Coordinates of C-alpha atoms in Angstrom, one line a residue:
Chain P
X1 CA 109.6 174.8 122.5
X2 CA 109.7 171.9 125.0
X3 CA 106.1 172.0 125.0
X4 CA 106.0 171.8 121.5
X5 CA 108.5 168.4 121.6
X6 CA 106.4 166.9 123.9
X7 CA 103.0 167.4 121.6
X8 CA 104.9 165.9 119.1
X9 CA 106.2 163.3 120.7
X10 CA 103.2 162.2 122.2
X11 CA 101.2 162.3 118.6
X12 CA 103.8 159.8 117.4
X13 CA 103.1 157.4 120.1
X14 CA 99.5 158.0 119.5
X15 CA 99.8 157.6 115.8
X16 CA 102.2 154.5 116.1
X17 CA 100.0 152.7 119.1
X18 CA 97.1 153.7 116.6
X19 CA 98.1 152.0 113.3
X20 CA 100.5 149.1 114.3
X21 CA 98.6 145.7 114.4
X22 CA 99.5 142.8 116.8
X23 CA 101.8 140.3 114.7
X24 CA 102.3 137.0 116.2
X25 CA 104.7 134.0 115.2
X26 CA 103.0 131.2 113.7
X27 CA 103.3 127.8 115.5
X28 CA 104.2 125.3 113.1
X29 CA 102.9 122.2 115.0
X30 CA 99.6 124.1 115.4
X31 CA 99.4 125.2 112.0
X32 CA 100.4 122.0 110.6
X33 CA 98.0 119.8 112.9
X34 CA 95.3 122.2 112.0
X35 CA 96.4 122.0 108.2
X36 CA 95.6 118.0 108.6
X37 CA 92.3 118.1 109.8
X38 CA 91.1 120.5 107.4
X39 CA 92.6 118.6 104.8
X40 CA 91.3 115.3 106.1
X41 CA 94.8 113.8 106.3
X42 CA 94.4 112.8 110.2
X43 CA 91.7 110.1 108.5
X44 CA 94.3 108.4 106.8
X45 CA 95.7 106.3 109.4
X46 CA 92.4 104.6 109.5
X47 CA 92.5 102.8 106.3
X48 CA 96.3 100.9 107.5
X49 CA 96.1 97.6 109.3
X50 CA 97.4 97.5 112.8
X51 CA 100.5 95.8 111.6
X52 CA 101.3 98.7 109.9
X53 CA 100.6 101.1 112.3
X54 CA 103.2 99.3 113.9
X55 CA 105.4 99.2 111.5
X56 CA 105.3 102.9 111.4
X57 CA 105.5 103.8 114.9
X58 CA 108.8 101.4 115.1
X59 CA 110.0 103.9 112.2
X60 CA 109.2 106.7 114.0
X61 CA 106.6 108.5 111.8
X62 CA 103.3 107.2 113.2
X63 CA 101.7 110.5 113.1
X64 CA 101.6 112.8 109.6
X65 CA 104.0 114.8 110.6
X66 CA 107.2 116.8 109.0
X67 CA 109.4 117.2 111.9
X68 CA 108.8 112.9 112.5
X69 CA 109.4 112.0 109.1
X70 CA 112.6 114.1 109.1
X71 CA 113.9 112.3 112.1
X72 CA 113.3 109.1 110.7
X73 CA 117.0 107.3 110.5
X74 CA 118.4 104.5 108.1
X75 CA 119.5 103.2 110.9
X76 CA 115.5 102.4 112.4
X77 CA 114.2 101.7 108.5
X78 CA 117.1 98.9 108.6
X79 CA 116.4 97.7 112.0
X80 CA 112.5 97.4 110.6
X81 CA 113.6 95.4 107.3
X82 CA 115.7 93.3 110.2
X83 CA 112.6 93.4 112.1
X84 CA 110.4 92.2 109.1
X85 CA 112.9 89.6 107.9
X86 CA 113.5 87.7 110.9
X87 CA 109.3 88.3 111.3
X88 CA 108.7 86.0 107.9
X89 CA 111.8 83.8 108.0
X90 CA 110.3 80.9 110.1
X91 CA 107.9 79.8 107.4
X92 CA 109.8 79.8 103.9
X93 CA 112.6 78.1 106.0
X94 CA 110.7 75.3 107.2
X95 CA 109.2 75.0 103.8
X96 CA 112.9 74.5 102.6
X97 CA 113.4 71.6 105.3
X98 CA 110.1 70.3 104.2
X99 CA 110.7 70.3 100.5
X100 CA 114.4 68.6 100.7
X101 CA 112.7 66.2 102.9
X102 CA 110.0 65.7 100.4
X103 CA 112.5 65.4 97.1
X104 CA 114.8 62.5 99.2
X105 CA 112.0 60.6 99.9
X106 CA 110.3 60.6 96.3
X107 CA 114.0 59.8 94.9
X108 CA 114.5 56.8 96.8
X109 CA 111.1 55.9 95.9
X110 CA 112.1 56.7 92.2
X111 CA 115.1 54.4 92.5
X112 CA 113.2 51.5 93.1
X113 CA 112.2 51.6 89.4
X114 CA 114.6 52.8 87.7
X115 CA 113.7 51.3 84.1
X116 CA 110.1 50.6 85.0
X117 CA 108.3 53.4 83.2
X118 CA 104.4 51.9 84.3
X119 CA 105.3 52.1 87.9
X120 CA 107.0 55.2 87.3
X121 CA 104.0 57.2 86.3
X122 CA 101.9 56.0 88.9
X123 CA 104.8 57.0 91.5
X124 CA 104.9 60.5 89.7
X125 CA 101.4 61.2 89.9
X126 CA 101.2 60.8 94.1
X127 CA 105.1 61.8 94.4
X128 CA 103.9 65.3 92.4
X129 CA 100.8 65.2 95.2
X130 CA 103.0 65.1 97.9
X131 CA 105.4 67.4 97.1
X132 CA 102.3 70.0 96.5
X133 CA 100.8 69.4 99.6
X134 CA 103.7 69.4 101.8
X135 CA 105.3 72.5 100.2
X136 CA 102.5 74.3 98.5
X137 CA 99.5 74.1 100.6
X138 CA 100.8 76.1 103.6
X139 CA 102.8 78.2 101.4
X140 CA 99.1 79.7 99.6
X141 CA 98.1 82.1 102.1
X142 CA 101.3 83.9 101.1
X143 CA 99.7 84.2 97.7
X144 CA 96.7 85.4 99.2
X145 CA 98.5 88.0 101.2
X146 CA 99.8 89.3 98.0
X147 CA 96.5 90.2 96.7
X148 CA 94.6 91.4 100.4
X149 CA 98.0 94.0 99.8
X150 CA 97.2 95.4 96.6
X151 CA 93.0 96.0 98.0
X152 CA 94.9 97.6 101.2
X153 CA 97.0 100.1 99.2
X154 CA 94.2 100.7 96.5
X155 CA 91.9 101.8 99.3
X156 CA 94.2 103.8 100.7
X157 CA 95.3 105.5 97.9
X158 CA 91.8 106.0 97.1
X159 CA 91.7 108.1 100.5
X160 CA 94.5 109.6 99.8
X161 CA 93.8 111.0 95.9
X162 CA 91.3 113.3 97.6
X163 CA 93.5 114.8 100.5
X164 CA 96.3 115.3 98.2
X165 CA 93.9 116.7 95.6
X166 CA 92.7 119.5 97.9
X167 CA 96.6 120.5 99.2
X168 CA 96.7 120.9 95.6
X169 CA 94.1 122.6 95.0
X170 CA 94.4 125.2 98.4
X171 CA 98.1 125.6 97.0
X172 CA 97.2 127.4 93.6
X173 CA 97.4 124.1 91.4
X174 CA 93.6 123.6 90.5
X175 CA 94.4 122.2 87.3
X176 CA 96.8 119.8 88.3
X177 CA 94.7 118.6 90.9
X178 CA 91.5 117.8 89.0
X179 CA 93.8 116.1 86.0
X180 CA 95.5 113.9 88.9
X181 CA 92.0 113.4 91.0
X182 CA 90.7 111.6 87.8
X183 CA 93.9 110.0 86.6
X184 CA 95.4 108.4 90.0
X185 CA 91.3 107.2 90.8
X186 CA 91.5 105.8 87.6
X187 CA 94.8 104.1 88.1
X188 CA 93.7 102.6 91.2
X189 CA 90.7 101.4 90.8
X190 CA 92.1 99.7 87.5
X191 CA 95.3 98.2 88.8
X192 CA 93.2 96.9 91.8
X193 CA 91.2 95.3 89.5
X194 CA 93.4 94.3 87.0
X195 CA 95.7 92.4 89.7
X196 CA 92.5 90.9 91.3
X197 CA 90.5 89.8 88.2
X198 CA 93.5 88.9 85.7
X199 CA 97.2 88.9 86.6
X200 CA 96.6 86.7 90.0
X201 CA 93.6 84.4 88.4
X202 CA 95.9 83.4 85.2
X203 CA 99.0 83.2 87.5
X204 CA 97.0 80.9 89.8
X205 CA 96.2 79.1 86.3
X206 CA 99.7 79.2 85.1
X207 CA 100.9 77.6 88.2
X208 CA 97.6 74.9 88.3
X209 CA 98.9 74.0 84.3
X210 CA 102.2 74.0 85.3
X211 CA 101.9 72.0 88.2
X212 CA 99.6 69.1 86.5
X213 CA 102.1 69.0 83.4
X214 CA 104.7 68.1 85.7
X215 CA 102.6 65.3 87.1
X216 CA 101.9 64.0 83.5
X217 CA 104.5 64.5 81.4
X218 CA 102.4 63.1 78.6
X219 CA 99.7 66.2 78.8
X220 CA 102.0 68.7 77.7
X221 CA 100.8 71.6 79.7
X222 CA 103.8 73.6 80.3
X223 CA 102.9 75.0 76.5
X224 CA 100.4 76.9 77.6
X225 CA 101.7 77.3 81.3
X226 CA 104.2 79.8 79.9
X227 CA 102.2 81.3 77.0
X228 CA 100.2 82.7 80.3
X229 CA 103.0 83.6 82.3
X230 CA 104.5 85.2 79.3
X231 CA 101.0 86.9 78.8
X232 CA 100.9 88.1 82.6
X233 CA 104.6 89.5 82.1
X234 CA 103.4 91.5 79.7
X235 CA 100.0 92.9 80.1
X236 CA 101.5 94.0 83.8
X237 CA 104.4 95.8 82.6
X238 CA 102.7 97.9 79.6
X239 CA 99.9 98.8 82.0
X240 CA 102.6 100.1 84.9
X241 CA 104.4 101.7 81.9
X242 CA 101.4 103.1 80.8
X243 CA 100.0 104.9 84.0
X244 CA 103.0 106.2 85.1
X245 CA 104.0 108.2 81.4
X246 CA 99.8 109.1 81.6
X247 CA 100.1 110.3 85.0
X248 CA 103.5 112.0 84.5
X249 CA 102.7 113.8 81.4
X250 CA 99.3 114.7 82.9
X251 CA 101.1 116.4 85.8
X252 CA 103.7 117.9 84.0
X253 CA 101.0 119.7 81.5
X254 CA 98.5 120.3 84.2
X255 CA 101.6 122.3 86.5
X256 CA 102.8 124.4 83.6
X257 CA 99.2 125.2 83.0
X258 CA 98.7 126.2 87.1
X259 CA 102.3 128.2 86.7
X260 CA 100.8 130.4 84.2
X261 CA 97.7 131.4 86.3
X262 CA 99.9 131.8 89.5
X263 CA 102.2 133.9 87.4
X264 CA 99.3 136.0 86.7
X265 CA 98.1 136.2 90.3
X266 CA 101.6 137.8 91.1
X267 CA 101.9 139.9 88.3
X268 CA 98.5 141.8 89.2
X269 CA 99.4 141.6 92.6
X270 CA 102.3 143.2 92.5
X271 CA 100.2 146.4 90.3
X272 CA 98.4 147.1 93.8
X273 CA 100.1 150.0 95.1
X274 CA 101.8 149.9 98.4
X275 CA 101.2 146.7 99.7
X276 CA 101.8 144.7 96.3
X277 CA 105.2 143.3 96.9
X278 CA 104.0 142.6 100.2
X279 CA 100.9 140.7 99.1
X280 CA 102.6 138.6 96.6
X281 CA 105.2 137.1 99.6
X282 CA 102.2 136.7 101.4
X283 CA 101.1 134.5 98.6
X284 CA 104.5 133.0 98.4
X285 CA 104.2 131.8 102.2
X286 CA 101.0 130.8 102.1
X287 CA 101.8 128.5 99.3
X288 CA 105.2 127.4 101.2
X289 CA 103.1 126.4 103.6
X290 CA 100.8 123.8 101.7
X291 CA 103.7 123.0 100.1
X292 CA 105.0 121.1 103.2
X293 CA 101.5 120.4 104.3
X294 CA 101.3 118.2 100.9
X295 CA 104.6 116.8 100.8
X296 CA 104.8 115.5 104.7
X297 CA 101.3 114.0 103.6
X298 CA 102.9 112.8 99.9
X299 CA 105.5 111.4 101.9
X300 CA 103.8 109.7 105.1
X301 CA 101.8 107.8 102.1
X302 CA 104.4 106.8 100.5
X303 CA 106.0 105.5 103.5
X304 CA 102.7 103.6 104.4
X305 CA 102.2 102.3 101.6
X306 CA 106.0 100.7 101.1
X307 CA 105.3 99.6 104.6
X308 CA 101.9 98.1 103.9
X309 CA 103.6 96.1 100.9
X310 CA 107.0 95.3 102.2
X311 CA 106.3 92.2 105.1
X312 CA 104.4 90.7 101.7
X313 CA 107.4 91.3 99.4
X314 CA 109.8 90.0 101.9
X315 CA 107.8 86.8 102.2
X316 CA 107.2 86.4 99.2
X317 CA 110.9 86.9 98.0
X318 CA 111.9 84.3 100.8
X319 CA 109.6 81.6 99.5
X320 CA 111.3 82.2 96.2
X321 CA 114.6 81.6 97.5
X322 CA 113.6 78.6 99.2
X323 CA 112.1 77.0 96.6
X324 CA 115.1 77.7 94.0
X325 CA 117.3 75.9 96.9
X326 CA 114.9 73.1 96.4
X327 CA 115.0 73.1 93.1
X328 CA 118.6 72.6 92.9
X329 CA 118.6 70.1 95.5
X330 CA 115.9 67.9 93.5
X331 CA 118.7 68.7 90.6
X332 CA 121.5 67.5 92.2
X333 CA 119.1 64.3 93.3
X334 CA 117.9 63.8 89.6
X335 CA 113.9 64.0 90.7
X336 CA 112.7 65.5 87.6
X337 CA 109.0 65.4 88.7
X338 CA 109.6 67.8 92.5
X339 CA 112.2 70.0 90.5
X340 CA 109.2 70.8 87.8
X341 CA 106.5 71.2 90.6
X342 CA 108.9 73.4 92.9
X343 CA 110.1 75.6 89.9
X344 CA 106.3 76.1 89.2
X345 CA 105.7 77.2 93.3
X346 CA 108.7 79.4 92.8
X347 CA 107.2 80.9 89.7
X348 CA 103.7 81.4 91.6
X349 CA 105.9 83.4 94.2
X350 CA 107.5 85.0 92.1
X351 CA 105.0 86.2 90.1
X352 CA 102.6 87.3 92.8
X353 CA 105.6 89.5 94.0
X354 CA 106.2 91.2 90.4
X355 CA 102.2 92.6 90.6
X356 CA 102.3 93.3 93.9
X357 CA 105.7 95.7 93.9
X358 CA 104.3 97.1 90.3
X359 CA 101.0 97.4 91.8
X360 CA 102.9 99.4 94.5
X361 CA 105.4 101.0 92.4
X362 CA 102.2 102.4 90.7
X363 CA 100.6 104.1 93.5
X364 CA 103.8 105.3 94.8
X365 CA 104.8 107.1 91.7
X366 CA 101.4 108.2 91.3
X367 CA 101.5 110.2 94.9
X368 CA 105.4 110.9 93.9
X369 CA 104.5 112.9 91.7
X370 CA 102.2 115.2 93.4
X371 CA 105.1 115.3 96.2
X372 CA 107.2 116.3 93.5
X373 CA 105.7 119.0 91.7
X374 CA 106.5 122.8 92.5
X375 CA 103.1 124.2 94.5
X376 CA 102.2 127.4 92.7
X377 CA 103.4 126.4 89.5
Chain A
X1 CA 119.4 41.7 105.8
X2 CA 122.1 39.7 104.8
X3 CA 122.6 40.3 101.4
X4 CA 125.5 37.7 100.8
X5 CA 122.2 35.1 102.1
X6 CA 120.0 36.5 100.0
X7 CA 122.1 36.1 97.0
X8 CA 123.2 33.2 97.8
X9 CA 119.4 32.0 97.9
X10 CA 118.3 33.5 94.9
X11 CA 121.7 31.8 92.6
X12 CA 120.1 28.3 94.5
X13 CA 116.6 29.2 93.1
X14 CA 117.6 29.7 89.5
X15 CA 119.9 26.6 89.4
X16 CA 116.9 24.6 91.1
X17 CA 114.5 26.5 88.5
X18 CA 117.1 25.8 85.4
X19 CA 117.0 21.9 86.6
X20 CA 113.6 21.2 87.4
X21 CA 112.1 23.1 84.2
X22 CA 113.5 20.4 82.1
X23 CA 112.6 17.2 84.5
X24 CA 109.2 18.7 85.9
X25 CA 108.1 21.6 84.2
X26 CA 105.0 22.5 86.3
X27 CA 106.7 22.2 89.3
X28 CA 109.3 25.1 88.4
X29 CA 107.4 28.0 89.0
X30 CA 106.6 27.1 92.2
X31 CA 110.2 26.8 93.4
X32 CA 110.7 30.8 91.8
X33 CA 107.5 31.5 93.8
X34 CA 108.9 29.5 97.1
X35 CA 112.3 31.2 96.8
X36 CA 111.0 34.7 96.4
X37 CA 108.8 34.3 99.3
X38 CA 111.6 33.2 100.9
X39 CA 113.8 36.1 100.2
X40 CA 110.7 38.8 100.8
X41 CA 110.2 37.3 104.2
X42 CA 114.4 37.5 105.0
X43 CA 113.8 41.0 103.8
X44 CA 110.9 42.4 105.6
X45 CA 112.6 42.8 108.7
X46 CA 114.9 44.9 107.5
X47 CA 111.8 47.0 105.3
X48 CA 109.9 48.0 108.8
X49 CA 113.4 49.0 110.2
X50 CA 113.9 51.3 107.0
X51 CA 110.5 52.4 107.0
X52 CA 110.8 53.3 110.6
X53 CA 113.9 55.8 109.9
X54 CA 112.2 57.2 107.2
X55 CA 109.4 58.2 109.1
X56 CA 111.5 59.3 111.8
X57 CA 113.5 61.5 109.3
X58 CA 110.5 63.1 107.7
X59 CA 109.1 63.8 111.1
X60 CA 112.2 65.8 111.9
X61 CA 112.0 67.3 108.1
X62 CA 108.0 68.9 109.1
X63 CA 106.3 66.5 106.2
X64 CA 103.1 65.0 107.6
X65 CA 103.1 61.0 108.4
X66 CA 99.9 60.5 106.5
X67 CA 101.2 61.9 103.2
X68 CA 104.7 59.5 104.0
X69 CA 102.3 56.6 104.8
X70 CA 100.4 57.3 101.4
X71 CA 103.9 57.0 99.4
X72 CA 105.1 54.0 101.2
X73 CA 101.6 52.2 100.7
X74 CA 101.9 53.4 96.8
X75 CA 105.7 52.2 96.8
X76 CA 104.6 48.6 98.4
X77 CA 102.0 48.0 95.9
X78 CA 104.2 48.8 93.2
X79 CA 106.9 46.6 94.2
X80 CA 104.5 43.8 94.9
X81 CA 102.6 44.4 91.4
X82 CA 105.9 44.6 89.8
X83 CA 106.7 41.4 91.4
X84 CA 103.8 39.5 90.4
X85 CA 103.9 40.8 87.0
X86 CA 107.3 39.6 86.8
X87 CA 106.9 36.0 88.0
X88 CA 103.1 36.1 85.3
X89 CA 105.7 37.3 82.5
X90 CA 108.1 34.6 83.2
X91 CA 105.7 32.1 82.9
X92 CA 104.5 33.5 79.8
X93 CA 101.1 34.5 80.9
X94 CA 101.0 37.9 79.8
X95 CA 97.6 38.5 80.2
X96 CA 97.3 37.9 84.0
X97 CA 100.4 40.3 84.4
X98 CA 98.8 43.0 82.2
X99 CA 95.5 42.3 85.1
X100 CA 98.0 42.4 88.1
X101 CA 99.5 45.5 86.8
X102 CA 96.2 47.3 85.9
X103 CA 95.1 45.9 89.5
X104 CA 98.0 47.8 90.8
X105 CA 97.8 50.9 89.4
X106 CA 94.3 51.0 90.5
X107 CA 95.1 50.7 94.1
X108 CA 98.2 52.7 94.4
X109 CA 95.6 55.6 92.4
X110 CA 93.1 54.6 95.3
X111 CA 95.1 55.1 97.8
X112 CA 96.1 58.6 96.3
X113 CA 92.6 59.8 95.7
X114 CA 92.1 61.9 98.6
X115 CA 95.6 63.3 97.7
X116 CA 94.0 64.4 94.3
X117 CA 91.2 65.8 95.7
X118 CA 93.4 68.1 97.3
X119 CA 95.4 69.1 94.9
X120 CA 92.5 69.8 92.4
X121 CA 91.2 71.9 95.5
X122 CA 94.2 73.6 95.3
X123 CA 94.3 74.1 91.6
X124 CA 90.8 75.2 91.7
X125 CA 91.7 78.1 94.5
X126 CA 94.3 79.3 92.2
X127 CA 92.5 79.8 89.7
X128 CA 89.7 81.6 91.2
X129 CA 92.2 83.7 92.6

């Protein structure tokens, strides 16, 4: 009988050593680290300027990665905004000292005439000069910042479209991923272009109209001035409008469309026999997953990109204000000729700051949306 | 300046100017001219010392001296053109003030050219984005 126990015992431990398998705990930081490369993610960084490499390390999310960009506190994105502001302070600032300076010197020249209207249009014309080159002049590059940060953000989210498409792909959405592959190219390539070819040009035209007008009354330029801000206003917002429904509604039909299919997939699985159930969690983890491995890479892009943008925006926004404190100063003084010439600078600002945060707001919602959508249908 | 002087000096000239017309009528614009010079020369003392704080403030303020030195040229030559047109129009010789003035306008544009230039640089950058 004892004998008997012991053969049986000792087949169980055969059979169990026999058919068990080794399971192992995954290692997330592995996983995910190896999930990047294969994806191409780890590539990203390279298309960000060393400022904003910076920027992101300071925010504590330098690396693509979930754990980093969970840790990441208001407290450091407000210190960074600090960080930034106190960065592009110095120059709008000294632009506001610059243009006071500028408007009390061109109204004491103005008071020397005060019915004299021939001297007075001479006197305008190199007053308006030296108000534009005092205030304007170092104030361009700003401009020109504004439109190197929409080619920075189109190129990466040109590198990004592909990385995010394959997540998508790898993570049961196939349908999703080619409609938003073509659709977010397509948005990119044509608000880079659109900003660099047609809302910055005309603004720069605008302001150039705006800004001789105000130097000679007489031409009457301001007309046209704001039929092409007016224009610009526009054209950007219906294009941002447009994108975004396209690309929402894209994504919305192209996930239902993936849900169906993965519905599918877990309806035969679960007809296996056995191991069904078993295989459709599987499927469920899997997908879990490159669910996080596509949203820390959603989000890490969004980040970058709001950080690419957001020393520009400041900037820009700071010019604005100074030159709408300017403006009222050259009010208070009466100096009709600076107050027309700084309200056209402000405008320029202002302007180049509306297509760069809708340029922006495009891309972002564009890989928001990928972020947002459930992977697996 | 003492402005109580130059008032003083300028009533003087138009009484003088007021008596001689009628007694010696070619004479009389000379005395304007001779008590204007007069009361540009009292006066030019006290125009360097202004000029001198306002280049002192707009070095403080950041704006460059050259574009300060442009506007106070522009503003000298319109003074001095408004001036002479003045003292042309008085004497009823419209024609040499309309000269003067388009003489002027001329130079204080002259003077501004290489401000132009700049700005239509400017202008031009704008617009080619």
């Amino acid at each position: 009988m004892i004998f008997k126990k012991l053969i049986c015992f000792c087949v169980t431990v055969v059979m169990i050593l026999a058919v068990t398998v080794n399971a192992y705990g995954v290692n997330v930081d592995e996983y995910s680290e190896n999930g990047l490369e294969a994806i191409g993610a780890d590539k990203l960084s390279e298309y960000l300027s060393e400022d904003t490499k910076e920027y992101l390390e300071k925010l504590g999310c330098g690396d693509i990665d979930f754990e980093a960009l969970l840790d990441v506190s208001p407290k450091s994105v407000f210190e960074l905004l600090w960080n930034m502001l106190k960065g592009n302070m110095k120059e709008p600032l000294k632009a506001l000292l610059k243009s006071t300076g500028t408007v009390l010197l061109v109204s004491t020249c103005m008071g020397f005439f005060p019915d004299d209207e021939k001297s007075k249009t001479v006197l305008n014309l190199i007053c308006g000069c030296v108000t534009v080159i005092c205030v304007f002049v170092p104030a361009f590059g700003s401009v020109r910042a504004a439109a190197t940060s929409i080619g920075v953000c189109a190129a990466f989210e040109k590198a990004l479209i592909p990385v995010l498409a394959g997540v998508v792909t790898a993570s049961g959405n196939p349908t999703l991923a080619l409609s938003f592959k073509g659709a977010a190219f397509a948005a990119a390539e044509f608000i880079e272009a659109f900003a660099a070819n047609f809302a910055l040009p005309l603004t720069g035209i605008s302001a150039a109209l705006g800004i001789t007008g105000s130097m000679l009354p007489t031409l009457r330029l301001s007309a046209i001035s704001e039929i092409i801000r007016k224009t610009v206003i526009t054209s950007l917002g219906c294009v941002s409008g447009l994108f975004t429904a396209f690309l929402a509604l894209k994504s919305v039909l192209a996930s239902s469309a993936d849900a169906l299919v993965v519905k599918g997939v877990k309806t035969a699985t679960s007809f296996i026999p056995v191991v069904g159930n078993s295989l459709g969690e599987a499927y469920t983890s899997v997908t879990a997953g490159l669910s996080l491995l596509k949203n820390t890479v959603g989000i890490y892009a969004v980040a970058a990109l709001i950080v690419t943008v957001m020393p520009v925006v400041i900037n820009l926004a700071l010019w604005v204000f100074s030159m709408r404190v300017a403006v009222a100063v050259s009010d208070l003084l009466d100096c009709r000729v600076c107050s027309e010439i700084l309200k056209n600078i402000a405008f320029v600002f202002s302007l180049a700051n509306s297509i760069l945060l809708l340029c922006t707001a495009v891309f972002i919602i564009s890989s928001g949306l990928i972020v947002s959508v459930k992977t697996g249908g | 300046m003492d402005i109580v002087k130059i008032s003083f000096l300028a009533i003087m000239t138009a009484l003088l100017y007021a008596l001689i017309r009628h007694i010696k009528p070619e004479i009389a614009p000379l005395v304007v001219l001779g008590g204007a010079a007069v009361v540009l020369i009292t006066m030019a003392e006290s125009l360097l010392d202004v000029s001198d704080s306002v280049n002192d403030m707009m070095a403080l303020s950041g704006i460059e001296k050259e574009n300060v030195s442009v506007l106070m040229k522009s503003l000298g030559i319109c003074v001095v053109t408004q001036f002479a047109a003045d003292i042309c129009y008085d004497n009823s010789c419209s024609s040499m003030a309309a000269a003067v003035e388009l003489a002027g306008r001329l130079g204080a544009i002259s003077l501004a050219m290489p401000m132009l230039k700049t700005v239509a640089e400017l202008a031009i950058g704008l617009i080619n984005g």
